[in-house]
Coordinates of C-alpha atoms and ligand atoms in Angstrom, one line a residue:
M1 CA 52.1 32.3 46.1
K2 CA 54.5 34.9 44.8
R3 CA 53.6 38.6 45.6
V4 CA 52.1 40.5 42.7
T5 CA 52.3 44.3 43.3
E6 CA 49.5 46.6 42.5
P7 CA 49.7 50.3 41.7
E8 CA 50.8 52.2 44.8
L9 CA 48.3 55.1 44.6
M10 CA 44.6 54.8 44.3
D11 CA 44.5 58.0 42.2
D12 CA 41.8 57.0 39.6
P13 CA 38.8 59.2 40.7
L14 CA 36.3 56.4 40.0
Q15 CA 38.3 54.0 42.1
A16 CA 38.7 56.5 44.9
E17 CA 34.9 57.3 44.7
A18 CA 34.0 53.6 44.8
Y19 CA 36.3 53.0 47.8
A20 CA 34.9 56.1 49.7
S21 CA 31.3 54.9 49.0
A22 CA 31.9 51.3 50.2
D23 CA 30.5 50.4 53.6
F24 CA 33.5 49.9 55.9
A25 CA 31.6 51.0 59.0
E26 CA 31.8 47.7 60.8
A27 CA 35.4 46.8 59.8
H28 CA 36.7 50.3 60.6
S29 CA 35.0 50.6 63.9
R30 CA 36.4 47.3 64.8
I31 CA 39.9 48.6 64.0
V32 CA 39.4 51.7 66.1
D33 CA 37.9 49.8 69.0
A34 CA 40.7 47.2 68.9
F35 CA 43.4 49.9 69.3
V36 CA 42.1 50.6 72.8
G37 CA 42.5 46.8 73.6
Y38 CA 46.1 46.8 72.3
F39 CA 47.0 49.9 74.4
P40 CA 44.8 49.6 77.5
G41 CA 44.7 52.1 80.3
H42 CA 45.8 55.1 78.3
Q43 CA 43.7 58.2 77.7
L44 CA 45.3 59.2 74.4
R45 CA 46.4 62.8 74.1
G46 CA 48.4 64.6 71.4
H47 CA 48.7 64.0 67.7
I48 CA 47.9 60.9 65.7
L49 CA 49.4 60.3 62.3
D50 CA 47.3 58.2 59.9
L51 CA 49.5 57.0 57.0
G52 CA 47.7 56.2 53.7
C53 CA 44.5 57.7 55.1
G54 CA 42.5 57.4 51.8
P55 CA 39.2 59.2 52.1
G56 CA 39.7 59.6 55.9
D57 CA 37.1 57.3 57.4
I58 CA 39.6 55.9 60.0
S59 CA 41.0 59.4 60.7
F60 CA 37.5 60.6 61.5
R61 CA 36.8 57.6 63.7
F62 CA 40.0 58.0 65.7
A63 CA 39.3 61.7 66.2
A64 CA 35.8 60.9 67.5
C65 CA 37.1 58.1 69.8
H66 CA 40.0 60.2 71.2
P67 CA 38.6 63.7 71.9
E68 CA 42.0 64.9 73.3
C69 CA 43.8 64.1 70.1
S70 CA 44.2 65.8 66.7
V71 CA 44.7 63.6 63.6
V72 CA 46.9 64.2 60.6
G73 CA 45.9 62.0 57.6
V74 CA 48.3 61.7 54.7
D75 CA 47.8 60.1 51.3
G76 CA 49.6 60.4 47.9
S77 CA 46.3 60.3 46.0
K78 CA 44.9 63.7 45.0
A79 CA 41.5 62.1 44.5
M80 CA 41.5 60.5 48.0
I81 CA 42.6 63.7 49.7
A82 CA 39.9 65.7 47.8
L83 CA 37.2 63.2 49.1
A84 CA 38.7 63.4 52.7
N85 CA 38.6 67.2 52.6
Q86 CA 35.0 67.2 51.2
R87 CA 34.0 65.1 54.2
K88 CA 35.8 67.4 56.5
A89 CA 34.0 70.4 55.0
R90 CA 30.6 68.6 55.7
A91 CA 31.6 67.5 59.2
G92 CA 31.5 70.9 60.9
N93 CA 33.1 70.8 64.3
A94 CA 33.8 67.1 64.1
G95 CA 36.4 67.9 61.5
D96 CA 38.2 70.7 63.5
R97 CA 40.9 68.4 64.9
I98 CA 41.6 66.6 61.6
T99 CA 44.1 67.8 58.9
F100 CA 44.6 66.0 55.6
I101 CA 47.9 66.3 53.6
E102 CA 48.5 65.2 50.1
G103 CA 51.9 63.7 49.7
L104 CA 53.9 60.6 49.0
I105 CA 55.4 58.5 51.7
P106 CA 58.3 58.5 52.4
G107 CA 59.1 62.0 51.1
V108 CA 56.1 64.0 52.3
P109 CA 57.0 66.7 54.8
L110 CA 55.2 66.0 58.1
G111 CA 56.9 68.5 60.3
T112 CA 58.6 67.7 63.7
V113 CA 55.4 67.2 65.7
P114 CA 55.9 64.4 68.3
Y115 CA 53.2 61.9 67.4
T116 CA 51.6 60.1 70.2
A117 CA 50.4 57.3 67.9
I118 CA 51.1 56.4 64.3
I119 CA 48.4 54.3 62.7
S120 CA 47.9 52.8 59.2
N121 CA 45.2 50.6 57.6
S122 CA 45.7 48.9 54.3
L123 CA 48.7 50.9 53.2
L124 CA 51.5 48.4 53.5
H125 CA 50.3 46.1 50.8
H126 CA 50.3 49.0 48.3
L127 CA 53.9 49.8 48.8
H128 CA 56.3 48.4 46.2
E129 CA 59.1 48.9 48.7
P130 CA 57.6 48.1 52.2
Q131 CA 60.6 49.4 54.1
V132 CA 59.4 53.0 53.4
L133 CA 56.5 52.5 55.8
W134 CA 58.8 51.3 58.7
E135 CA 61.3 54.1 57.9
T136 CA 58.5 56.7 58.0
I137 CA 57.2 55.4 61.3
L138 CA 60.7 55.5 62.8
R139 CA 61.3 59.0 61.5
H140 CA 58.1 60.4 63.0
A141 CA 57.9 58.4 66.2
R142 CA 59.5 59.2 69.5
A143 CA 60.2 56.8 72.3
G144 CA 56.7 56.0 73.7
T145 CA 54.8 56.4 70.4
K146 CA 52.2 53.8 69.9
I147 CA 52.3 52.0 66.5
Y148 CA 49.2 50.3 65.1
V149 CA 49.3 49.0 61.5
V150 CA 46.5 46.8 60.1
D151 CA 46.7 45.1 56.7
L152 CA 45.8 42.2 54.7
Y153 CA 48.1 39.2 54.4
R154 CA 48.7 37.2 51.3
P155 CA 46.7 33.9 51.0
E156 CA 48.4 30.7 50.0
D157 CA 47.3 30.7 46.4
H158 CA 45.0 32.4 43.8
A159 CA 42.1 30.0 44.6
A160 CA 42.2 31.1 48.2
A161 CA 42.3 34.8 47.2
R162 CA 39.3 34.2 44.9
R163 CA 37.4 32.5 47.8
L164 CA 38.0 35.5 50.1
V165 CA 36.6 37.8 47.5
E166 CA 33.5 35.6 47.2
V167 CA 33.1 35.4 51.0
Y168 CA 33.7 39.1 51.8
A169 CA 32.9 41.1 48.6
A170 CA 30.2 39.0 46.8
D171 CA 27.8 41.9 46.5
E172 CA 30.3 44.7 46.0
P173 CA 30.8 46.6 42.7
E174 CA 33.2 45.0 40.3
I175 CA 35.8 47.7 40.8
L176 CA 36.0 46.9 44.6
R177 CA 36.1 43.2 43.9
R178 CA 39.0 43.7 41.5
D179 CA 40.9 45.9 44.0
F180 CA 40.3 43.5 46.9
Y181 CA 41.7 40.5 44.8
N182 CA 44.7 42.6 43.6
S183 CA 45.3 43.7 47.2
L184 CA 45.3 40.1 48.5
L185 CA 47.9 39.2 45.8
A186 CA 50.0 42.3 46.7
A187 CA 49.9 41.7 50.5
F188 CA 52.7 40.3 52.6
E189 CA 52.8 37.1 54.6
P190 CA 53.2 37.5 58.4
R191 CA 56.8 36.2 58.3
E192 CA 57.7 38.7 55.6
V193 CA 56.4 41.5 57.8
E194 CA 58.4 40.2 60.7
A195 CA 61.5 40.2 58.5
Q196 CA 60.7 43.8 57.5
L197 CA 60.5 44.8 61.1
A198 CA 63.8 43.1 61.9
A199 CA 65.5 44.9 59.0
A200 CA 64.1 48.2 60.2
G201 CA 65.3 47.6 63.8
L202 CA 61.7 47.5 65.0
E203 CA 61.8 44.0 66.6
G204 CA 59.9 45.5 69.6
L205 CA 56.7 45.6 67.5
S206 CA 54.7 42.3 67.2
V207 CA 52.8 40.8 64.3
A208 CA 49.6 39.0 65.0
V209 CA 47.2 37.3 62.6
I210 CA 43.7 38.4 63.6
S211 CA 41.4 36.9 61.0
D212 CA 41.5 34.8 57.8
R213 CA 42.9 37.8 55.9
H214 CA 44.1 40.5 58.4
L215 CA 47.2 41.0 60.5
V216 CA 48.1 43.7 63.0
V217 CA 51.5 45.1 63.9
H218 CA 51.5 46.9 67.2
G219 CA 53.8 48.0 69.9
V220 CA 55.4 51.0 71.6
I221 CA 58.6 52.5 70.2
S222 CA 61.5 52.1 72.7
E223 CA 64.4 54.5 73.4
E224 CA 66.7 51.9 71.7
E225 CA 64.6 51.7 68.6
K226 CA 64.4 55.5 68.3
C227 CA 68.2 55.9 68.8
S228 CA 69.5 53.0 66.7
Ligands
SAM301 C1 43.4 50.7 50.5 S1 43.6 52.4 50.8 C2 43.4 52.5 52.5 C3 42.8 53.9 52.9 C4 42.5 54.0 54.4 N1 43.7 53.8 55.3 C5 41.4 53.1 54.9 O1 41.6 52.2 55.6 O2 40.2 53.4 54.4 C6 45.4 52.7 50.6 C7 45.8 54.1 50.5 O3 47.2 54.3 50.5 C8 47.6 55.3 49.6 N2 49.0 55.1 49.3 C9 49.6 54.1 48.6 N3 50.9 54.3 48.5 C10 51.2 55.5 49.1 C11 52.4 56.3 49.3 N4 53.6 55.8 48.9 N5 52.3 57.5 49.9 C12 51.1 57.9 50.3 N6 49.9 57.2 50.1 C13 50.0 56.0 49.5 C14 46.7 55.0 48.4 O4 46.5 56.2 47.6 C15 45.3 54.7 49.1 O5 44.5 55.8 49.3

């Protein structure tokens, strides 16, 4: 099936609100737990960059799971960053190590902090030009930075996309069902992601299909990748 892009930013306040209110607890805690499995034996220290952080649920979960880290979440949607900051204001001390920045990838200034890990969930399929994700990762990584990108992959046809919506979002509000369907159509096939990585000089990262709709890109940036 041909890719059909969707709007990059989730900047409609109702859409952002619906997304922030959805129950992603199980899915997001699985993502955070799986990180430790991909990078075993490391007590993570330093700064984590969460690209396309939305309302920040994964940023909060990473901060809770890695108490020696601070997390910077970045998103281009004003509505999403407002929700993330509201949650930070409610979180008390739990929000102290988390900063949210409103800005568009790839242009958003993110300073020169050496990130220990760069993570991203469900951003890649939003990007009309996917290379901006890999370029942003390369710009802000150093040799040794752990990269962890989770996203949907595109099903083989519209019927398969509709089936996934029925299986995983049957009881969700219509706005979330619509977004999930559009996201499946906008997502990349695993081989397309592999081609993106090769074009970016990031062949050291590997792509793995982990469910009937998700893939993971993970690996550690090497000296050669950083210098190429
Ligand atoms: C599906 S949401 C995922 C949010 C979050 N990572 C999560 O897993 O809950 C994708 C987010 O990427 C943001 N986004 C899309 N394109 C972007 C860009 N070029 N720069 C910054 N943020 C972008 C959208 O505004 C949206 O909040």
